[in-house]
mmCIF file of C-alpha atoms in Angstrom:
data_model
loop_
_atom_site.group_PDB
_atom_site.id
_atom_site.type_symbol
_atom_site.label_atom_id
_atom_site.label_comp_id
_atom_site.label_asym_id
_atom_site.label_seq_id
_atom_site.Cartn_x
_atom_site.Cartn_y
_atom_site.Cartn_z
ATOM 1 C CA UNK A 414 34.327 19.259 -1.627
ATOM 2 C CA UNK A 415 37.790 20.906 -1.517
ATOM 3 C CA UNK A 416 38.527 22.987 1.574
ATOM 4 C CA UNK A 417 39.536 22.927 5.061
ATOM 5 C CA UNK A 418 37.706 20.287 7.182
ATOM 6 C CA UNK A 419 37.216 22.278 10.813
ATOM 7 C CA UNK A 420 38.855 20.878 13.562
ATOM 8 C CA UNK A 421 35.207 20.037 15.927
ATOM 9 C CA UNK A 422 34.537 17.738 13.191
ATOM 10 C CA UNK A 423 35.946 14.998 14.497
ATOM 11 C CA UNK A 424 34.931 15.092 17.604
ATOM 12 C CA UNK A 425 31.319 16.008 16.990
ATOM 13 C CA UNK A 426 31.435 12.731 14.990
ATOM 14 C CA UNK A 427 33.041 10.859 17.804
ATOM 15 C CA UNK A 428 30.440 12.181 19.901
ATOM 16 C CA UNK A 429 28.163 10.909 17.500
ATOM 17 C CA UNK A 430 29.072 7.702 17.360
ATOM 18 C CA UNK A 431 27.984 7.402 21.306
ATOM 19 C CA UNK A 432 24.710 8.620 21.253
ATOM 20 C CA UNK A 433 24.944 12.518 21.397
ATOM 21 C CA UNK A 434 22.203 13.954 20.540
ATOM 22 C CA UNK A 435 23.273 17.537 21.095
ATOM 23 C CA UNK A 436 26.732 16.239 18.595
ATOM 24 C CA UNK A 437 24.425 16.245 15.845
ATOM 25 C CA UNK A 438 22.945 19.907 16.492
ATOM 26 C CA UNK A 439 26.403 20.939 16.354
ATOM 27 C CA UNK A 440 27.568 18.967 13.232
ATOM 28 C CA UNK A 441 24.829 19.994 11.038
ATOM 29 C CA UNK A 442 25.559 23.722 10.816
ATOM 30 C CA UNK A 443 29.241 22.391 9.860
ATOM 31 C CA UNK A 444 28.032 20.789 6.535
ATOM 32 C CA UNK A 445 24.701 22.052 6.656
ATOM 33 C CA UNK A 446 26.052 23.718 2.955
ATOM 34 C CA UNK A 447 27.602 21.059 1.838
ATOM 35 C CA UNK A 448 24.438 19.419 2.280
ATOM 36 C CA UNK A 449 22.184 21.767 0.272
ATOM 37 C CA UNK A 450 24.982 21.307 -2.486
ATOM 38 C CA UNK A 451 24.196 17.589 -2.440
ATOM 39 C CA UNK A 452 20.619 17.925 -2.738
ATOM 40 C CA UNK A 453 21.052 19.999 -5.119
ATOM 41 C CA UNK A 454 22.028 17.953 -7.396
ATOM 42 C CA UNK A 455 20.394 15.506 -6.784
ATOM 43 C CA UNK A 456 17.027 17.432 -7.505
ATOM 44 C CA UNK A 457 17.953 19.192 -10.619
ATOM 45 C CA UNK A 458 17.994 15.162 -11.725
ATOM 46 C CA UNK A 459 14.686 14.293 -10.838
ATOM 47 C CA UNK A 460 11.895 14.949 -13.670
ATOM 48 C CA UNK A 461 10.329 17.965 -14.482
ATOM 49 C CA UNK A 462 7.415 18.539 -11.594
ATOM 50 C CA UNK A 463 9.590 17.377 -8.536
ATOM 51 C CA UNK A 464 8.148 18.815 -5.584
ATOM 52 C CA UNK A 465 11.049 18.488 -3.090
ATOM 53 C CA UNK A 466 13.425 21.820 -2.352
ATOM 54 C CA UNK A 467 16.801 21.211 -1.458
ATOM 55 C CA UNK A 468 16.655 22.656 2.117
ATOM 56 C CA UNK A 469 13.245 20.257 2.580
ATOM 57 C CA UNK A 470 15.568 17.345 1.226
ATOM 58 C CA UNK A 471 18.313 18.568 4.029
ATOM 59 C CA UNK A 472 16.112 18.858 6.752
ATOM 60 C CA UNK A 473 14.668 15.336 5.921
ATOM 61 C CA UNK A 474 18.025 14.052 6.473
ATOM 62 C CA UNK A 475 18.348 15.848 9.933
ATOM 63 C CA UNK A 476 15.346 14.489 10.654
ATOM 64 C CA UNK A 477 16.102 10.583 10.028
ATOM 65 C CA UNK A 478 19.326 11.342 11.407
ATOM 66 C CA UNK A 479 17.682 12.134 14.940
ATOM 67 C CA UNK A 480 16.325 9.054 14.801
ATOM 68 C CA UNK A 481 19.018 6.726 14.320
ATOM 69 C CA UNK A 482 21.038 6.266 17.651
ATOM 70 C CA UNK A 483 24.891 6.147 17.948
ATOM 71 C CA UNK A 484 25.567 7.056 13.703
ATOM 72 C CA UNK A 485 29.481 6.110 13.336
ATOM 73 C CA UNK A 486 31.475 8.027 10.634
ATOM 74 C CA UNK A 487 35.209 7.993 11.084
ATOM 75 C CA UNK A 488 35.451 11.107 9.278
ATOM 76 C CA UNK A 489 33.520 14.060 7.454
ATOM 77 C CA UNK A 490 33.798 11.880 3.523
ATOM 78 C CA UNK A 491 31.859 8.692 5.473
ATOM 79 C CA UNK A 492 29.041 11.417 7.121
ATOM 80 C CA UNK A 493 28.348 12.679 3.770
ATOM 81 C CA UNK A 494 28.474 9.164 2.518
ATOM 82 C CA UNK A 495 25.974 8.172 5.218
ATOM 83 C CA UNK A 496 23.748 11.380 4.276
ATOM 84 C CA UNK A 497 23.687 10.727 0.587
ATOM 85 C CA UNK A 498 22.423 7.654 1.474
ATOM 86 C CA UNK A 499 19.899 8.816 3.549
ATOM 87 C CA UNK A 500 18.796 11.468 0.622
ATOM 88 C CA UNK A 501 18.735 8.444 -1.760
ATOM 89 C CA UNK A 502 15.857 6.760 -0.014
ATOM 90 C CA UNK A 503 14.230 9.627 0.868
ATOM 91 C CA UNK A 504 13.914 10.756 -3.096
ATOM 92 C CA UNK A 505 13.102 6.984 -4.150
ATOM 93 C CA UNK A 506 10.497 7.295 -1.218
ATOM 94 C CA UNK A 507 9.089 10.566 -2.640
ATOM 95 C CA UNK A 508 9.191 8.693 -5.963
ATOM 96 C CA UNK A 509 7.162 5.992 -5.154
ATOM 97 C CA UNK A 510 4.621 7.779 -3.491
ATOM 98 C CA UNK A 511 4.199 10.494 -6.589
ATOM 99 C CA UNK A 512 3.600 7.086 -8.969
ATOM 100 C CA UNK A 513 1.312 5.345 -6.291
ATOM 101 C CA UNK A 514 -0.718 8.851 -6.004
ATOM 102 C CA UNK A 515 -0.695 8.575 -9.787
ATOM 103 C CA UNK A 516 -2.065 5.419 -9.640
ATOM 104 C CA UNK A 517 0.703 3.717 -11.687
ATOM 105 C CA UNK A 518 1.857 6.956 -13.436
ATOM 106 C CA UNK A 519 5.636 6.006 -15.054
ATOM 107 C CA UNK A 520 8.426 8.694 -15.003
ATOM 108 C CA UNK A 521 9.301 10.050 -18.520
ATOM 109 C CA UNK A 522 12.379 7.758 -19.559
ATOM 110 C CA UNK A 523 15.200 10.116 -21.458
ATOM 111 C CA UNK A 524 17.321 8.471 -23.660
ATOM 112 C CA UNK A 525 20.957 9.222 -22.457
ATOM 113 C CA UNK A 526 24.466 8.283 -23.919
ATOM 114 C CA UNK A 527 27.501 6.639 -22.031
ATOM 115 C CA UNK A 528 27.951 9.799 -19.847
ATOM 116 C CA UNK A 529 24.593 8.838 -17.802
ATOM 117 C CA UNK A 530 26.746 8.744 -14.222
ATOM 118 C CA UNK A 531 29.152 10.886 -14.983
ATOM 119 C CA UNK A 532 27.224 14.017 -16.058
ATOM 120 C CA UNK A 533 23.906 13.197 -14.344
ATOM 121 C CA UNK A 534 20.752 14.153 -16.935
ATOM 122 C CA UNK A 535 17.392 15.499 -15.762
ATOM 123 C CA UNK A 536 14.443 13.051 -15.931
ATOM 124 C CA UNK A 537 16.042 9.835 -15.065
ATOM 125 C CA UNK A 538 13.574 7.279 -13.001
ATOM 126 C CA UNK A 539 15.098 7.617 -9.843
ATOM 127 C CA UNK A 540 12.905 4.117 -9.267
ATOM 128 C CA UNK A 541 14.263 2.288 -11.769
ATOM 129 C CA UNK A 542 18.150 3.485 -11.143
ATOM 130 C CA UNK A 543 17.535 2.553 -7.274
ATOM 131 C CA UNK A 544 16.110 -1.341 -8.123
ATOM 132 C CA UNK A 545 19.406 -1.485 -10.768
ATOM 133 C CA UNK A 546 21.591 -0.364 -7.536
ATOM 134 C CA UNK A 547 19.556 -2.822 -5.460
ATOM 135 C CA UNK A 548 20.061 -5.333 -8.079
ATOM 136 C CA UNK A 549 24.002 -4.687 -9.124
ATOM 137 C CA UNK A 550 24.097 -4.235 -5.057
ATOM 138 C CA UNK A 551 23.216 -8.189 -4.479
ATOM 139 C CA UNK A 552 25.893 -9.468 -7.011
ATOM 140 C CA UNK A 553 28.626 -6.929 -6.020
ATOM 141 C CA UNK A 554 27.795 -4.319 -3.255
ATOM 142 C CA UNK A 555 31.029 -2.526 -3.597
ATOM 143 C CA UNK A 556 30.163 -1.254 -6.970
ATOM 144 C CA UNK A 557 26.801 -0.608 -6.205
ATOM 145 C CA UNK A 558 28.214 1.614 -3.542
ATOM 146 C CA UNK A 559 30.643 3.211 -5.948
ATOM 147 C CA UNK A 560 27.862 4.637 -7.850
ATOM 148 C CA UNK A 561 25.578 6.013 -4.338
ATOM 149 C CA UNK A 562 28.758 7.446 -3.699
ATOM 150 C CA UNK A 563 30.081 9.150 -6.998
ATOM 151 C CA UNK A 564 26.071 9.659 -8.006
ATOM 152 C CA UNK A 565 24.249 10.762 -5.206
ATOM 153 C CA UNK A 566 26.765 12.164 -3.383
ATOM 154 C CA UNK A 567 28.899 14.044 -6.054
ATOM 155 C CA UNK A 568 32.132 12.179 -4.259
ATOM 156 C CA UNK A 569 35.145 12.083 -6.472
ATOM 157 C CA UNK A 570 36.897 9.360 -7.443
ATOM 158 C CA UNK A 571 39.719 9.920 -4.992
ATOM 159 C CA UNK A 572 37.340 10.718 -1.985
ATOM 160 C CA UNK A 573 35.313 7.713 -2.616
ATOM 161 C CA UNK A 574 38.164 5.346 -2.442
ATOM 162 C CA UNK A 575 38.839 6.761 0.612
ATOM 163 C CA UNK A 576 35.449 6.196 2.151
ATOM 164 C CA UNK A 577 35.534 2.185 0.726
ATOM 165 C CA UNK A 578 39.609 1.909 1.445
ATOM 166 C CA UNK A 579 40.460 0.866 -1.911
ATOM 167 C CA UNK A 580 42.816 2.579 -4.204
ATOM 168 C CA UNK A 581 41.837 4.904 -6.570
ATOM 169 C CA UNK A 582 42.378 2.322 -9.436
ATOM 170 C CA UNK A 583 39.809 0.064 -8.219
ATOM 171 C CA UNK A 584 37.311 2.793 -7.423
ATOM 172 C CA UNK A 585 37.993 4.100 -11.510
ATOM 173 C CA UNK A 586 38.069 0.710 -12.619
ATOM 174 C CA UNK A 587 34.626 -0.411 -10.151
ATOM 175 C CA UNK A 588 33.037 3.014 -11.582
ATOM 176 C CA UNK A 589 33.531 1.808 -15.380
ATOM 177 C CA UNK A 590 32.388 -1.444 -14.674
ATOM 178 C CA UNK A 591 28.779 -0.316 -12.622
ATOM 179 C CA UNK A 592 28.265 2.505 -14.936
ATOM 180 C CA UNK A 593 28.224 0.273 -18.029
ATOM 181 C CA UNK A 594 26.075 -2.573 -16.225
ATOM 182 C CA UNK A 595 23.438 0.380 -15.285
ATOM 183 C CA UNK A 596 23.369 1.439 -18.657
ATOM 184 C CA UNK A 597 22.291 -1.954 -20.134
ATOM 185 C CA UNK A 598 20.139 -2.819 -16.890
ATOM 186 C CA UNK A 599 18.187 0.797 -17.688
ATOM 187 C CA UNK A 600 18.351 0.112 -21.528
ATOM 188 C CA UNK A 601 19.826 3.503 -22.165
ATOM 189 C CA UNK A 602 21.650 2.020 -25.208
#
């Protein structure tokens, strides 16, 4: 996520933030890549059989974000925040509705070591890591968010201190801390 942020950013965002439609044509092109990156990743996750392309995902996200009237991001790091959100749902969406068309069909649970965050492993139950973010979410939201951010996103630990305002200690130390929770809570011991 290294580079040079371009200077419309900012203002397409600002514009954003009041309810410009036309802000959002202009913004997507911007990180329209960055994007595809995102959902990238994010796919080559999912289990083997995942229907979903990465520029579907994207245009999925376009597509809620049209809906949603005056989005507010103070800066490129938050819109990408807000997006990866918006992919999260949208894959535990897709999720659900594979196992309901399944009629109760499970994914395929693989057994993963300590690195399960930090070097993300095909085949895990996007279902069951979203109701462990849901749950760690209710007891402390901030490190529920730490892991949307670093997981779904692909967000450093530097950039998503930034988008929280905490230091980078606290994201590290918030990081440990969820990761090893969602490895009991998944029973990936």
């Amino acid at each position: 996520m290294a580079g040079e942020v371009p200077p419309d950013i900012t203002e397409k965002l600002a514009a954003l933030g009041t309810g410009d439609a036309d802000a959002l044509n202009g913004l997507i092109p911007i990180v329209y890549q960055e994007l595809r990156r995102i959902a990238r990743k994010q796919l080559a996750n999912q289990p083997p059989g995942h229907t979903l392309e990465s520029a579907a995902l994207v245009n999925e996200v376009y597509l809620k974000l049209v809906r949603t009237d005056g989005i507010r991001c103070e800066g490129r790091l938050q819109f990408l925040a807000l997006c990866a959100q918006i992919i999260r749902r949208i894959l535990v969406d897709h999720a659900r509705s594979r196992r309901y068309a399944k009629r109760g069909g499970h994914a395929v649970r693989v057994p993963l070591d300590e690195g399960l965050l930090a070097a993300p492993v095909r085949g895990i139950d996007t279902l069951a890591l979203d109701e462990a973010l849901e749950v760690l979410s209710k007891t402390d939201a901030r490190k529920a968010r730490v892991v949307e951010l670093r997981y779904f996103s692909g967000l450093s630990v530097d950039e998503t201190a930034d988008v929280l305002g905490i230091s980078r200690e606290t994201a590290k130390r918030d990081w440990r801390m969820a990761r090893a929770w969602l490895i009991g809570e998944l029973g990936l011991r």
